[in-house]
JSON list of C-alpha atoms in Angstrom, two decimals:
[
{"chain": "A", "resi": 1, "resn": "VAL", "atom": "CA", "xyz": [-9.74, 9.90, 7.48]},
{"chain": "A", "resi": 2, "resn": "GLN", "atom": "CA", "xyz": [-6.11, 10.73, 8.24]},
{"chain": "A", "resi": 3, "resn": "LEU", "atom": "CA", "xyz": [-3.44, 8.24, 7.24]},
{"chain": "A", "resi": 4, "resn": "GLN", "atom": "CA", "xyz": [-0.01, 7.83, 8.81]},
{"chain": "A", "resi": 5, "resn": "ALA", "atom": "CA", "xyz": [2.48, 5.65, 6.94]},
{"chain": "A", "resi": 6, "resn": "SER", "atom": "CA", "xyz": [5.55, 4.26, 8.66]},
{"chain": "A", "resi": 7, "resn": "GLY", "atom": "CA", "xyz": [8.01, 1.38, 8.60]},
{"chain": "A", "resi": 8, "resn": "GLY", "atom": "CA", "xyz": [10.32, 2.29, 5.77]},
{"chain": "A", "resi": 9, "resn": "GLY", "atom": "CA", "xyz": [14.08, 2.05, 5.96]},
{"chain": "A", "resi": 10, "resn": "LEU", "atom": "CA", "xyz": [17.27, 0.72, 4.42]},
{"chain": "A", "resi": 11, "resn": "VAL", "atom": "CA", "xyz": [17.44, -3.01, 3.75]},
{"chain": "A", "resi": 12, "resn": "GLN", "atom": "CA", "xyz": [19.74, -5.31, 1.81]},
{"chain": "A", "resi": 13, "resn": "PRO", "atom": "CA", "xyz": [18.52, -7.20, -1.27]},
{"chain": "A", "resi": 14, "resn": "GLY", "atom": "CA", "xyz": [16.53, -10.23, -0.18]},
{"chain": "A", "resi": 15, "resn": "GLY", "atom": "CA", "xyz": [15.50, -8.56, 3.06]},
{"chain": "A", "resi": 16, "resn": "SER", "atom": "CA", "xyz": [12.05, -7.72, 4.42]},
{"chain": "A", "resi": 17, "resn": "LEU", "atom": "CA", "xyz": [10.16, -4.73, 5.74]},
{"chain": "A", "resi": 18, "resn": "ARG", "atom": "CA", "xyz": [6.64, -4.22, 7.00]},
{"chain": "A", "resi": 19, "resn": "LEU", "atom": "CA", "xyz": [4.99, -0.91, 6.27]},
{"chain": "A", "resi": 20, "resn": "SER", "atom": "CA", "xyz": [2.08, 0.31, 8.39]},
{"chain": "A", "resi": 21, "resn": "CYS", "atom": "CA", "xyz": [-0.73, 2.67, 7.46]},
{"chain": "A", "resi": 22, "resn": "ALA", "atom": "CA", "xyz": [-2.57, 3.78, 10.58]},
{"chain": "A", "resi": 23, "resn": "ALA", "atom": "CA", "xyz": [-5.97, 5.39, 10.07]},
{"chain": "A", "resi": 24, "resn": "ASP", "atom": "CA", "xyz": [-7.38, 8.04, 12.37]},
{"chain": "A", "resi": 25, "resn": "GLY", "atom": "CA", "xyz": [-10.85, 9.51, 12.28]},
{"chain": "A", "resi": 26, "resn": "SER", "atom": "CA", "xyz": [-12.67, 6.73, 10.44]},
{"chain": "A", "resi": 27, "resn": "THR", "atom": "CA", "xyz": [-12.83, 2.97, 10.30]},
{"chain": "A", "resi": 28, "resn": "VAL", "atom": "CA", "xyz": [-10.28, 1.66, 7.84]},
{"chain": "A", "resi": 29, "resn": "ASN", "atom": "CA", "xyz": [-12.60, -1.21, 6.98]},
{"chain": "A", "resi": 30, "resn": "ASP", "atom": "CA", "xyz": [-14.94, 1.30, 5.30]},
{"chain": "A", "resi": 31, "resn": "TYR", "atom": "CA", "xyz": [-12.29, 2.21, 2.71]},
{"chain": "A", "resi": 32, "resn": "THR", "atom": "CA", "xyz": [-10.47, 0.62, -0.16]},
{"chain": "A", "resi": 33, "resn": "ILE", "atom": "CA", "xyz": [-6.79, 0.92, 0.73]},
{"chain": "A", "resi": 34, "resn": "GLY", "atom": "CA", "xyz": [-4.02, 1.05, -1.80]},
{"chain": "A", "resi": 35, "resn": "TRP", "atom": "CA", "xyz": [-0.27, 1.08, -1.44]},
{"chain": "A", "resi": 36, "resn": "PHE", "atom": "CA", "xyz": [1.52, 3.09, -4.10]},
{"chain": "A", "resi": 37, "resn": "ARG", "atom": "CA", "xyz": [5.19, 3.81, -4.67]},
{"chain": "A", "resi": 38, "resn": "GLN", "atom": "CA", "xyz": [7.15, 6.44, -6.51]},
{"chain": "A", "resi": 39, "resn": "ALA", "atom": "CA", "xyz": [10.76, 5.98, -7.50]},
{"chain": "A", "resi": 40, "resn": "PRO", "atom": "CA", "xyz": [12.96, 8.96, -8.45]},
{"chain": "A", "resi": 41, "resn": "GLY", "atom": "CA", "xyz": [12.09, 10.21, -11.91]},
{"chain": "A", "resi": 42, "resn": "LYS", "atom": "CA", "xyz": [9.16, 7.84, -12.27]},
{"chain": "A", "resi": 43, "resn": "GLU", "atom": "CA", "xyz": [5.42, 8.13, -11.97]},
{"chain": "A", "resi": 44, "resn": "ARG", "atom": "CA", "xyz": [3.60, 6.92, -8.90]},
{"chain": "A", "resi": 45, "resn": "GLU", "atom": "CA", "xyz": [2.40, 3.35, -9.39]},
{"chain": "A", "resi": 46, "resn": "GLY", "atom": "CA", "xyz": [-0.05, 1.13, -7.57]},
{"chain": "A", "resi": 47, "resn": "VAL", "atom": "CA", "xyz": [1.40, -1.89, -5.79]},
{"chain": "A", "resi": 48, "resn": "SER", "atom": "CA", "xyz": [-1.17, -3.64, -3.62]},
{"chain": "A", "resi": 49, "resn": "PHE", "atom": "CA", "xyz": [-4.85, -3.12, -2.87]},
{"chain": "A", "resi": 50, "resn": "LEU", "atom": "CA", "xyz": [-7.44, -4.26, -0.36]},
{"chain": "A", "resi": 51, "resn": "ARG", "atom": "CA", "xyz": [-11.06, -3.43, -0.91]},
{"chain": "A", "resi": 52, "resn": "SER", "atom": "CA", "xyz": [-13.47, -2.21, 1.74]},
{"chain": "A", "resi": 53, "resn": "ARG", "atom": "CA", "xyz": [-14.87, -5.10, 3.84]},
{"chain": "A", "resi": 54, "resn": "GLU", "atom": "CA", "xyz": [-13.13, -7.71, 1.68]},
{"chain": "A", "resi": 55, "resn": "TYR", "atom": "CA", "xyz": [-10.07, -9.84, 2.23]},
{"chain": "A", "resi": 56, "resn": "ASN", "atom": "CA", "xyz": [-9.07, -10.74, -1.31]},
{"chain": "A", "resi": 57, "resn": "THR", "atom": "CA", "xyz": [-6.01, -8.75, -2.29]},
{"chain": "A", "resi": 58, "resn": "ILE", "atom": "CA", "xyz": [-4.83, -7.43, -5.63]},
{"chain": "A", "resi": 59, "resn": "ASN", "atom": "CA", "xyz": [-1.16, -6.98, -6.44]},
{"chain": "A", "resi": 60, "resn": "VAL", "atom": "CA", "xyz": [0.79, -5.64, -9.37]},
{"chain": "A", "resi": 61, "resn": "ASN", "atom": "CA", "xyz": [2.65, -8.42, -11.19]},
{"chain": "A", "resi": 62, "resn": "SER", "atom": "CA", "xyz": [6.09, -7.22, -10.14]},
{"chain": "A", "resi": 63, "resn": "VAL", "atom": "CA", "xyz": [5.38, -7.85, -6.45]},
{"chain": "A", "resi": 64, "resn": "LYS", "atom": "CA", "xyz": [3.21, -10.97, -6.61]},
{"chain": "A", "resi": 65, "resn": "GLY", "atom": "CA", "xyz": [4.50, -13.63, -4.26]},
{"chain": "A", "resi": 66, "resn": "ARG", "atom": "CA", "xyz": [6.65, -11.09, -2.41]},
{"chain": "A", "resi": 67, "resn": "PHE", "atom": "CA", "xyz": [4.30, -8.39, -1.04]},
{"chain": "A", "resi": 68, "resn": "THR", "atom": "CA", "xyz": [1.20, -8.96, 1.05]},
{"chain": "A", "resi": 69, "resn": "ILE", "atom": "CA", "xyz": [-1.37, -6.35, 2.05]},
{"chain": "A", "resi": 70, "resn": "SER", "atom": "CA", "xyz": [-3.47, -7.00, 5.12]},
{"chain": "A", "resi": 71, "resn": "ARG", "atom": "CA", "xyz": [-5.79, -5.19, 7.50]},
{"chain": "A", "resi": 72, "resn": "ASP", "atom": "CA", "xyz": [-6.10, -5.27, 11.29]},
{"chain": "A", "resi": 73, "resn": "ASN", "atom": "CA", "xyz": [-9.51, -3.84, 12.10]},
{"chain": "A", "resi": 74, "resn": "ALA", "atom": "CA", "xyz": [-8.83, -3.80, 15.85]},
{"chain": "A", "resi": 75, "resn": "LYS", "atom": "CA", "xyz": [-5.81, -1.56, 15.30]},
{"chain": "A", "resi": 76, "resn": "ASN", "atom": "CA", "xyz": [-7.43, 0.34, 12.41]},
{"chain": "A", "resi": 77, "resn": "THR", "atom": "CA", "xyz": [-4.25, -0.25, 10.45]},
{"chain": "A", "resi": 78, "resn": "VAL", "atom": "CA", "xyz": [-3.33, -1.66, 7.04]},
{"chain": "A", "resi": 79, "resn": "TYR", "atom": "CA", "xyz": [0.04, -3.33, 6.53]},
{"chain": "A", "resi": 80, "resn": "LEU", "atom": "CA", "xyz": [2.26, -4.07, 3.57]},
{"chain": "A", "resi": 81, "resn": "GLN", "atom": "CA", "xyz": [4.59, -6.97, 4.26]},
{"chain": "A", "resi": 82, "resn": "MET", "atom": "CA", "xyz": [7.42, -6.86, 1.75]},
{"chain": "A", "resi": 83, "resn": "ASN", "atom": "CA", "xyz": [9.70, -9.88, 1.39]},
{"chain": "A", "resi": 84, "resn": "ASN", "atom": "CA", "xyz": [12.62, -10.62, -0.90]},
{"chain": "A", "resi": 85, "resn": "LEU", "atom": "CA", "xyz": [13.09, -6.93, -1.56]},
{"chain": "A", "resi": 86, "resn": "GLN", "atom": "CA", "xyz": [15.10, -5.95, -4.61]},
{"chain": "A", "resi": 87, "resn": "PRO", "atom": "CA", "xyz": [16.83, -2.70, -5.62]},
{"chain": "A", "resi": 88, "resn": "GLU", "atom": "CA", "xyz": [14.02, -1.96, -8.06]},
{"chain": "A", "resi": 89, "resn": "ASP", "atom": "CA", "xyz": [11.64, -1.78, -5.09]},
{"chain": "A", "resi": 90, "resn": "THR", "atom": "CA", "xyz": [13.42, 1.35, -3.89]},
{"chain": "A", "resi": 91, "resn": "ALA", "atom": "CA", "xyz": [10.86, 4.15, -3.73]},
{"chain": "A", "resi": 92, "resn": "VAL", "atom": "CA", "xyz": [8.76, 6.32, -1.47]},
{"chain": "A", "resi": 93, "resn": "TYR", "atom": "CA", "xyz": [5.74, 4.27, -0.48]},
{"chain": "A", "resi": 94, "resn": "PHE", "atom": "CA", "xyz": [2.34, 5.87, 0.10]},
{"chain": "A", "resi": 95, "resn": "CYS", "atom": "CA", "xyz": [-0.90, 4.50, 1.44]},
{"chain": "A", "resi": 96, "resn": "ALA", "atom": "CA", "xyz": [-4.17, 5.89, 0.16]},
{"chain": "A", "resi": 97, "resn": "ALA", "atom": "CA", "xyz": [-7.85, 5.45, 0.99]},
{"chain": "A", "resi": 98, "resn": "ALA", "atom": "CA", "xyz": [-10.93, 5.59, -1.21]},
{"chain": "A", "resi": 99, "resn": "ARG", "atom": "CA", "xyz": [-14.46, 5.65, 0.16]},
{"chain": "A", "resi": 100, "resn": "GLY", "atom": "CA", "xyz": [-16.23, 2.35, -0.34]},
{"chain": "A", "resi": 101, "resn": "ARG", "atom": "CA", "xyz": [-15.37, -0.36, -2.80]},
{"chain": "A", "resi": 102, "resn": "LEU", "atom": "CA", "xyz": [-13.47, 0.39, -5.99]},
{"chain": "A", "resi": 103, "resn": "ILE", "atom": "CA", "xyz": [-13.95, -1.68, -9.11]},
{"chain": "A", "resi": 104, "resn": "THR", "atom": "CA", "xyz": [-10.81, -3.28, -10.46]},
{"chain": "A", "resi": 105, "resn": "SER", "atom": "CA", "xyz": [-10.30, -0.77, -13.27]},
{"chain": "A", "resi": 106, "resn": "ARG", "atom": "CA", "xyz": [-10.24, 2.07, -10.75]},
{"chain": "A", "resi": 107, "resn": "LEU", "atom": "CA", "xyz": [-7.81, 0.55, -8.25]},
{"chain": "A", "resi": 108, "resn": "TRP", "atom": "CA", "xyz": [-4.69, 1.72, -10.04]},
{"chain": "A", "resi": 109, "resn": "ALA", "atom": "CA", "xyz": [-5.94, 5.26, -10.71]},
{"chain": "A", "resi": 110, "resn": "ILE", "atom": "CA", "xyz": [-4.44, 7.82, -8.35]},
{"chain": "A", "resi": 111, "resn": "GLY", "atom": "CA", "xyz": [-7.50, 10.02, -8.79]},
{"chain": "A", "resi": 112, "resn": "SER", "atom": "CA", "xyz": [-9.72, 7.30, -7.31]},
{"chain": "A", "resi": 113, "resn": "TYR", "atom": "CA", "xyz": [-8.34, 7.92, -3.82]},
{"chain": "A", "resi": 114, "resn": "ASP", "atom": "CA", "xyz": [-9.64, 10.57, -1.47]},
{"chain": "A", "resi": 115, "resn": "PHE", "atom": "CA", "xyz": [-6.96, 10.52, 1.22]},
{"chain": "A", "resi": 116, "resn": "TRP", "atom": "CA", "xyz": [-3.19, 10.00, 1.19]},
{"chain": "A", "resi": 117, "resn": "GLY", "atom": "CA", "xyz": [-0.58, 9.34, 3.81]},
{"chain": "A", "resi": 118, "resn": "GLN", "atom": "CA", "xyz": [2.71, 11.23, 3.86]},
{"chain": "A", "resi": 119, "resn": "GLY", "atom": "CA", "xyz": [4.96, 8.53, 2.38]},
{"chain": "A", "resi": 120, "resn": "THR", "atom": "CA", "xyz": [7.76, 6.46, 3.81]},
{"chain": "A", "resi": 121, "resn": "GLN", "atom": "CA", "xyz": [11.12, 5.83, 2.12]},
{"chain": "A", "resi": 122, "resn": "VAL", "atom": "CA", "xyz": [12.18, 2.28, 1.28]},
{"chain": "A", "resi": 123, "resn": "THR", "atom": "CA", "xyz": [15.75, 1.83, 0.06]},
{"chain": "A", "resi": 124, "resn": "VAL", "atom": "CA", "xyz": [17.07, -1.56, -1.03]},
{"chain": "A", "resi": 125, "resn": "SER", "atom": "CA", "xyz": [20.80, -1.57, -1.41]},
{"chain": "A", "resi": 126, "resn": "SER", "atom": "CA", "xyz": [23.85, -3.60, -0.49]}
]
């Protein structure tokens, strides 16, 4: 599957953005999708996850209550709605896909994912 991430940009603290991860070549519902981010000088970290054929979401503590991952099967696209953005959310955001369902302990592992999108920059600054 090929992934195309988009929707990043510059936003003020407290603002919102919606990132999109469009899948081409396979049905996104067949994959576990993860959103990761990488800030300058830091390691890539997992943010939000949605398992194959499930609707329960998993989020890292720092974004709980602010970020929501969702899937539109008709559009073959996964979204990351980000609200109340803060400067510490500034990073390049990547979507990634793993075949099938990942167990919880594997969700955060970069090596669990088979396909990656190209990344989209999110900058939160006043």
